[in-house]
Short mmCIF file of C-alpha atoms in Angstrom, two decimals:
data_model
loop_
_atom_site.label_atom_id
_atom_site.label_comp_id
_atom_site.label_asym_id
_atom_site.label_seq_id
_atom_site.Cartn_x
_atom_site.Cartn_y
_atom_site.Cartn_z
CA MET A 14 148.30 97.15 284.84
CA ASN A 15 148.53 97.09 288.66
CA ASP A 16 151.45 98.14 290.86
CA GLU A 17 152.14 94.55 291.95
CA ALA A 18 152.76 93.62 288.34
CA GLN A 19 155.37 96.29 287.90
CA VAL A 20 159.00 96.07 288.98
CA LEU A 21 162.19 97.93 288.25
CA ALA A 22 164.72 96.65 285.73
CA ARG A 23 166.77 95.39 288.67
CA ALA A 24 164.65 94.70 291.71
CA ASP A 25 167.65 94.46 294.04
CA GLU A 26 169.04 97.84 293.01
CA ILE A 27 168.01 101.29 294.19
CA LEU A 28 168.54 103.69 291.31
CA PRO A 29 169.55 107.27 292.15
CA ASN A 30 167.03 110.05 291.67
CA VAL A 31 169.68 112.43 290.28
CA ILE A 32 171.77 111.33 287.29
CA HIS A 33 173.97 112.85 284.62
CA ILE A 34 172.35 113.28 281.21
CA LEU A 35 173.93 112.58 277.81
CA PRO A 36 171.94 113.93 274.83
CA ILE A 37 171.70 111.62 271.78
CA ALA A 38 170.99 113.03 268.31
CA ALA A 39 170.60 109.95 266.09
CA ARG A 40 167.90 107.81 267.73
CA PRO A 41 166.73 106.70 271.18
CA PHE A 42 167.98 103.56 272.88
CA PHE A 43 165.92 100.92 274.67
CA PRO A 44 166.27 98.80 277.81
CA GLY A 45 168.15 95.58 277.16
CA GLN A 46 170.46 97.04 274.52
CA GLY A 47 174.23 97.20 274.76
CA VAL A 48 175.15 100.52 273.16
CA PRO A 49 178.60 101.50 271.83
CA LEU A 50 178.72 105.30 271.80
CA LEU A 51 181.26 107.47 269.99
CA MET A 52 181.56 111.11 271.07
CA ASP A 53 183.86 114.11 271.00
CA ALA A 54 186.32 113.70 273.88
CA GLU A 55 186.99 117.39 274.42
CA TYR A 56 183.28 118.19 274.77
CA TRP A 57 181.95 115.15 276.66
CA ALA A 58 184.96 114.07 278.76
CA PRO A 59 183.75 116.01 281.86
CA THR A 60 180.37 114.23 281.68
CA ILE A 61 181.86 110.74 281.32
CA GLU A 62 184.43 111.41 284.06
CA ALA A 63 181.67 112.53 286.43
CA VAL A 64 179.71 109.34 285.67
CA GLN A 65 182.77 107.14 286.26
CA GLU A 66 183.42 108.82 289.59
CA SER A 67 179.86 108.21 290.77
CA GLU A 68 179.05 105.09 292.77
CA SER A 69 176.37 103.85 290.37
CA ARG A 70 178.15 104.76 287.08
CA LEU A 71 174.69 105.49 285.65
CA ILE A 72 173.96 107.90 282.83
CA GLY A 73 170.67 109.00 281.30
CA LEU A 74 170.46 108.83 277.50
CA LEU A 75 168.02 111.43 276.18
CA LEU A 76 167.10 111.97 272.55
CA THR A 77 167.34 115.55 271.33
CA GLU A 78 165.42 117.21 268.51
CA ASP A 79 168.64 118.86 267.31
CA ASP A 80 170.90 117.24 264.71
CA GLU A 81 174.04 117.68 266.83
CA ALA A 82 174.22 116.75 270.50
CA GLU A 83 176.94 119.33 271.13
CA LYS A 84 174.63 122.16 270.06
CA THR A 85 171.52 121.11 271.95
CA THR A 86 169.89 122.48 275.09
CA PRO A 87 167.61 120.92 277.73
CA GLU A 88 164.64 122.61 276.03
CA ALA A 89 165.28 120.54 272.87
CA MET A 90 165.61 117.23 274.71
CA TYR A 91 162.72 114.79 275.09
CA ARG A 92 161.69 114.05 278.65
CA VAL A 93 161.63 110.24 278.44
CA GLY A 94 164.90 108.38 277.99
CA THR A 95 166.81 105.27 279.04
CA VAL A 96 169.18 105.01 281.97
CA GLY A 97 172.30 102.94 281.38
CA ARG A 98 175.45 101.83 283.17
CA VAL A 99 178.83 102.82 281.74
CA HIS A 100 181.10 99.76 281.47
CA LYS A 101 184.06 100.65 279.27
CA VAL A 102 185.60 103.94 278.18
CA HIS A 103 188.43 104.35 275.66
CA GLU A 104 189.83 107.49 274.08
CA VAL A 105 191.14 107.17 270.51
CA ASP A 106 192.17 110.09 268.29
CA GLY A 107 190.17 112.65 270.22
CA LYS A 108 187.07 110.44 270.39
CA LEU A 109 185.57 108.69 273.38
CA GLN A 110 184.35 105.13 272.86
CA VAL A 111 181.84 104.35 275.60
CA LEU A 112 180.00 101.06 276.12
CA VAL A 113 176.66 101.51 277.91
CA GLU A 114 174.29 98.80 279.16
CA CYS A 115 170.75 100.20 278.87
CA LEU A 116 168.60 99.30 281.88
CA GLN A 117 165.29 101.11 282.27
CA ARG A 118 163.06 103.93 281.10
CA PHE A 119 163.03 107.19 283.04
CA ARG A 120 161.34 110.58 282.87
CA VAL A 121 163.06 113.89 283.62
CA GLU A 122 161.34 115.80 286.40
CA LYS A 123 163.72 118.76 286.40
CA PHE A 124 167.13 119.75 285.07
CA ILE A 125 169.41 120.69 287.97
CA ARG A 126 172.30 121.70 285.73
CA THR A 127 171.42 123.07 282.28
CA GLU A 128 174.95 123.04 280.83
CA PRO A 129 177.35 120.12 280.31
CA PRO A 130 177.78 118.07 282.32
CA TYR A 131 173.97 118.01 282.49
CA LEU A 132 172.38 116.88 285.72
CA ALA A 133 168.69 116.05 286.21
CA ARG A 134 166.25 114.75 288.79
CA VAL A 135 164.37 111.77 287.33
CA GLU A 136 161.66 109.23 288.06
CA TYR A 137 161.89 105.66 286.76
CA LEU A 138 159.10 104.17 284.66
CA ARG A 139 158.24 100.65 285.69
CA GLU A 140 158.10 97.89 283.08
CA TYR A 141 155.37 95.26 282.97
CA ARG A 142 156.60 92.00 284.49
CA GLY A 143 153.27 90.38 285.20
CA LYS A 144 151.59 87.32 283.74
CA VAL A 145 151.81 86.82 279.98
CA THR A 146 148.16 86.93 278.96
CA GLU A 147 146.76 85.44 275.76
CA ASP A 148 146.63 88.90 274.16
CA ILE A 149 150.25 89.63 275.05
CA LYS A 150 151.32 86.21 273.78
CA ALA A 151 149.45 86.75 270.50
CA TYR A 152 151.16 90.10 269.93
CA ALA A 153 154.54 88.63 270.86
CA LEU A 154 154.15 85.79 268.36
CA ALA A 155 153.06 88.27 265.68
CA ILE A 156 156.20 90.35 266.33
CA ILE A 157 158.41 87.24 266.18
CA ASN A 158 156.83 86.14 262.89
CA ALA A 159 157.35 89.62 261.42
CA ILE A 160 161.01 89.54 262.48
CA LYS A 161 161.44 86.10 260.87
CA GLU A 162 159.98 87.46 257.63
CA LEU A 163 162.64 90.18 257.70
CA LEU A 164 165.46 87.62 257.92
CA PRO A 165 165.73 86.72 254.21
CA LEU A 166 164.96 90.30 253.12
CA ASN A 167 167.69 91.99 255.17
CA PRO A 168 170.89 89.90 255.26
CA LEU A 169 172.70 92.55 257.33
CA LEU A 170 170.44 91.84 260.31
CA GLN A 171 170.43 88.05 260.14
CA GLU A 172 173.10 87.39 262.78
CA GLU A 173 171.61 89.91 265.22
CA LEU A 174 168.09 88.57 264.66
CA ARG A 175 169.06 84.94 265.19
CA PHE A 176 170.97 85.87 268.35
CA PHE A 177 167.93 87.62 269.80
CA LEU A 178 165.39 84.98 268.77
CA ASP A 179 167.53 82.34 270.48
CA ARG A 180 167.44 84.32 273.74
CA PHE A 181 164.00 85.93 273.87
CA GLY A 182 160.49 84.78 273.15
CA PRO A 183 156.86 85.47 274.10
CA GLU A 184 157.82 85.20 277.77
CA ASN A 185 159.86 88.45 277.41
CA PRO A 186 157.30 90.64 275.64
CA SER A 187 158.62 94.04 276.76
CA LEU A 188 162.21 93.35 275.70
CA LEU A 189 160.91 91.76 272.51
CA ALA A 190 158.93 94.87 271.56
CA ASP A 191 161.83 97.21 272.33
CA PHE A 192 164.32 95.09 270.41
CA ALA A 193 162.05 94.90 267.37
CA THR A 194 161.77 98.69 267.32
CA GLY A 195 165.55 99.01 267.14
CA LEU A 196 165.60 96.79 264.04
CA THR A 197 163.44 99.12 261.99
CA SER A 198 164.46 102.12 259.91
CA ALA A 199 161.74 104.19 261.59
CA THR A 200 162.46 107.86 262.21
CA LYS A 201 163.86 108.87 265.55
CA GLU A 202 160.54 110.51 266.36
CA GLU A 203 158.66 107.25 265.68
CA GLN A 204 161.10 105.29 267.84
CA GLN A 205 160.83 107.89 270.60
CA GLU A 206 157.06 107.39 270.59
CA ILE A 207 157.63 103.68 271.26
CA LEU A 208 160.02 104.52 274.10
CA GLU A 209 157.45 106.83 275.68
CA THR A 210 154.70 104.17 275.47
CA VAL A 211 155.26 102.33 278.73
CA GLU A 212 152.02 100.34 278.75
CA LEU A 213 152.80 97.04 277.09
CA LEU A 214 149.87 96.19 274.77
CA PRO A 215 149.65 99.65 273.13
CA ARG A 216 153.43 99.56 272.69
CA MET A 217 153.37 96.14 271.03
CA GLU A 218 150.59 97.31 268.72
CA LYS A 219 152.69 100.31 267.62
CA VAL A 220 155.73 98.09 267.14
CA LEU A 221 153.73 95.76 264.87
CA THR A 222 152.75 98.78 262.76
CA LEU A 223 156.42 99.75 262.40
CA LEU A 224 157.36 96.17 261.48
CA SER A 225 154.63 96.06 258.82
CA LYS A 226 156.05 99.22 257.26
CA GLU A 227 159.55 97.75 257.46
CA LEU A 228 158.43 94.55 255.72
CA GLU A 229 156.75 96.52 252.96
CA LEU A 230 159.89 98.62 252.50
CA ALA A 231 162.14 95.54 252.50
CA ARG A 232 159.96 93.78 249.90
CA THR A 233 160.02 96.87 247.67
CA GLN A 234 163.82 97.07 247.97
CA GLN A 235 164.10 93.36 247.17
CA LYS A 236 161.88 93.80 244.12
CA ILE A 237 164.04 96.68 242.89
CA ARG A 238 167.22 94.64 243.45
CA ASN A 239 165.75 91.68 241.54
CA THR A 240 164.70 93.92 238.64
CA VAL A 241 168.15 95.51 238.42
CA GLU A 242 169.90 92.13 238.63
CA GLU A 243 167.65 90.64 235.93
CA ARG A 244 168.30 93.62 233.67
CA MET A 245 172.05 93.36 234.19
CA GLU A 246 172.02 89.61 233.60
CA LYS A 247 170.03 90.13 230.39
CA GLN A 248 172.47 92.77 229.15
CA GLN A 249 175.42 90.52 229.99
CA ARG A 250 173.84 87.57 228.19
CA GLU A 251 173.12 89.71 225.12
CA PHE A 252 176.68 91.07 225.13
CA PHE A 253 178.27 87.61 225.35
CA LEU A 254 175.95 86.22 222.67
CA LYS A 255 176.83 89.10 220.33
CA GLU A 256 180.54 88.58 220.97
CA GLN A 257 180.23 84.84 220.34
CA LEU A 258 178.33 85.54 217.12
CA LYS A 259 181.06 87.94 215.96
CA VAL A 260 183.76 85.33 216.60
CA ILE A 261 181.82 82.66 214.70
CA GLN A 262 181.17 85.01 211.76
CA GLN A 263 184.83 86.02 211.63
CA GLU A 264 185.97 82.39 211.67
CA LEU A 265 183.56 81.60 208.84
CA GLY A 266 184.65 84.67 206.89
CA ILE A 267 181.12 86.08 207.01
CA ALA A 268 181.97 89.24 208.91
CA LYS A 269 184.96 91.36 209.84
CA ASP A 270 185.80 92.65 213.27
CA ASP A 271 185.44 96.36 214.03
CA ARG A 272 189.13 97.08 213.69
CA THR A 273 189.43 95.48 210.25
CA ALA A 274 186.27 97.24 209.08
CA ASP A 275 187.55 100.63 210.26
CA ILE A 276 190.92 100.20 208.57
CA GLU A 277 189.31 99.08 205.30
CA LYS A 278 187.00 102.09 205.46
CA PHE A 279 190.02 104.43 205.58
CA ARG A 280 191.74 102.57 202.74
CA GLU A 281 188.63 102.89 200.57
CA ARG A 282 188.61 106.63 201.19
CA LEU A 283 192.24 106.84 200.06
CA GLU A 284 191.55 105.24 196.70
CA GLY A 285 191.97 107.72 193.88
CA LEU A 286 193.69 110.38 195.98
CA GLN A 287 197.05 111.73 194.84
CA LEU A 288 199.33 111.56 197.88
CA THR A 289 203.06 112.08 198.04
CA GLU A 290 205.20 109.20 199.22
CA GLU A 291 205.72 111.02 202.49
CA ALA A 292 201.98 111.49 203.04
CA LEU A 293 201.20 107.92 202.03
CA GLY A 294 203.87 106.65 204.41
CA ARG A 295 202.37 108.71 207.21
CA VAL A 296 198.90 107.30 206.50
CA GLU A 297 200.20 103.73 206.50
CA GLU A 298 202.04 104.38 209.75
CA GLU A 299 198.87 105.66 211.42
CA LEU A 300 196.81 102.74 210.14
CA GLU A 301 199.44 100.35 211.44
CA LYS A 302 199.16 101.94 214.89
CA LEU A 303 195.39 101.61 214.72
CA SER A 304 195.64 97.92 213.84
CA MET A 305 197.62 97.22 217.01
CA LEU A 306 195.00 98.65 219.39
CA GLU A 307 192.07 96.74 220.88
CA PRO A 308 188.75 98.09 219.46
CA SER A 309 187.11 98.05 222.90
CA SER A 310 189.84 100.18 224.48
CA SER A 311 189.53 103.91 225.11
CA GLU A 312 192.84 104.45 223.26
CA TYR A 313 191.37 102.88 220.14
CA GLN A 314 188.27 105.09 220.23
CA ALA A 315 190.37 108.21 220.79
CA SER A 316 192.71 107.23 217.93
CA LEU A 317 189.75 106.54 215.66
CA ARG A 318 188.20 109.95 216.40
CA SER A 319 191.48 111.74 215.72
CA ARG A 320 191.81 110.01 212.35
CA GLU A 321 188.22 110.93 211.49
CA ARG A 322 189.06 114.57 212.25
CA PHE A 323 192.23 114.27 210.16
CA TRP A 324 190.14 113.02 207.25
CA ASP A 325 187.58 115.82 207.59
CA ILE A 326 190.20 118.58 207.86
CA ARG A 327 193.23 117.50 205.84
CA VAL A 328 191.76 115.50 202.95
CA PRO A 329 189.71 118.43 201.56
CA LYS A 330 192.99 120.35 201.37
CA ILE A 331 194.43 117.60 199.22
CA ASP A 332 191.45 117.83 196.88
CA SER A 333 191.70 121.61 196.78
CA ILE A 334 195.02 121.35 194.95
CA PHE A 335 193.00 120.90 191.81
CA ASP A 336 190.60 123.76 192.61
CA ASN A 337 193.27 126.33 193.49
CA SER A 338 195.31 125.78 190.33
CA LEU A 339 194.55 126.46 186.71
CA VAL A 340 194.63 122.75 186.00
CA PRO A 341 191.18 121.24 185.55
CA ARG A 342 190.19 118.38 187.84
CA PRO A 343 190.20 114.95 186.13
CA SER A 344 186.77 113.41 185.76
CA TRP A 345 186.65 109.69 186.37
CA SER A 346 184.19 107.28 184.89
CA PRO A 347 183.12 104.38 187.10
CA GLY A 348 185.07 101.86 185.02
CA VAL A 349 188.49 103.49 185.33
CA PRO A 350 190.65 101.48 187.74
CA PRO A 351 192.54 103.30 190.55
CA GLN A 352 195.99 102.72 189.02
CA HIS A 353 194.91 104.43 185.76
CA ARG A 354 193.52 107.36 187.74
CA LYS A 355 196.93 107.83 189.40
CA LEU A 356 198.68 107.92 186.01
CA VAL A 357 196.25 110.45 184.59
CA ALA A 358 196.40 112.58 187.73
CA ALA A 359 200.20 112.59 187.57
CA THR A 360 200.10 114.31 184.16
CA HIS A 361 198.02 117.16 185.66
CA ARG A 362 200.56 118.14 188.33
#
């Protein structure tokens, strides 16, 4: 790469050697991007005001190793970043919304001010604007094809991808490589490595590696989504088929629904028990309530459990009337009908 083949982002503009620095914690930004930034107004207002008052309105965006930009120091900041021009600033609910147009890579030579608002002397890193060679074109087409493969796998990026592919192609290889990096879910350290790789071909090679990883990740996610959807569809089909079968069986008189079966189960348990009219009335009242609930509802299940507990706790006490008295318990033969059992039991009270 020779000097004649390198130009600044804006050839007609002389960029200042000293600029204000804004640390970024999430990920680095690249030339060609329009970046909406959201920051704490109380902490960063002096920095943004100083930038707005400057003639160039330029600010240097530097990635920091720290998780919070407010707690970082110059020692934790990377030395290569992107200079951008501040276009719009709004303050809403204690937050500053700042729109920055990213222009060009730069490297920090020295921090002049080491506390906010940070100030640093910088040098600008020149982008390749020479002839598009066959190698560069091949890498550019490979990047474009990888991006197109991501389209159906990541619906959230489709509009952004189509917008870029309509505007940029192999004739803009540097912007293409930087844009593709921003599409990936690569770590901020991996993206910073791309930002620091100024030479075009090595940068495009690294970007292709990131895109390959992104495609593999997207395919795996798609496979997982398909598996989950198929499993859910299968469960839904089985559920509806079972419900349809129940309805058909009930209409043909082959089977009873859950509610009818539960109520009949309780009535069978009551056969042969000696209950007072009051107790019997209470039982019938509870069964009537049960019959009015939908079996699939949580109220039905709770009511069913409470009646099961009532049976387990209260019914043995009814039977114990025989055990706790001097009257022997009647012994029933299988052929004695329930109504005869009641008559015999009545004589033992």
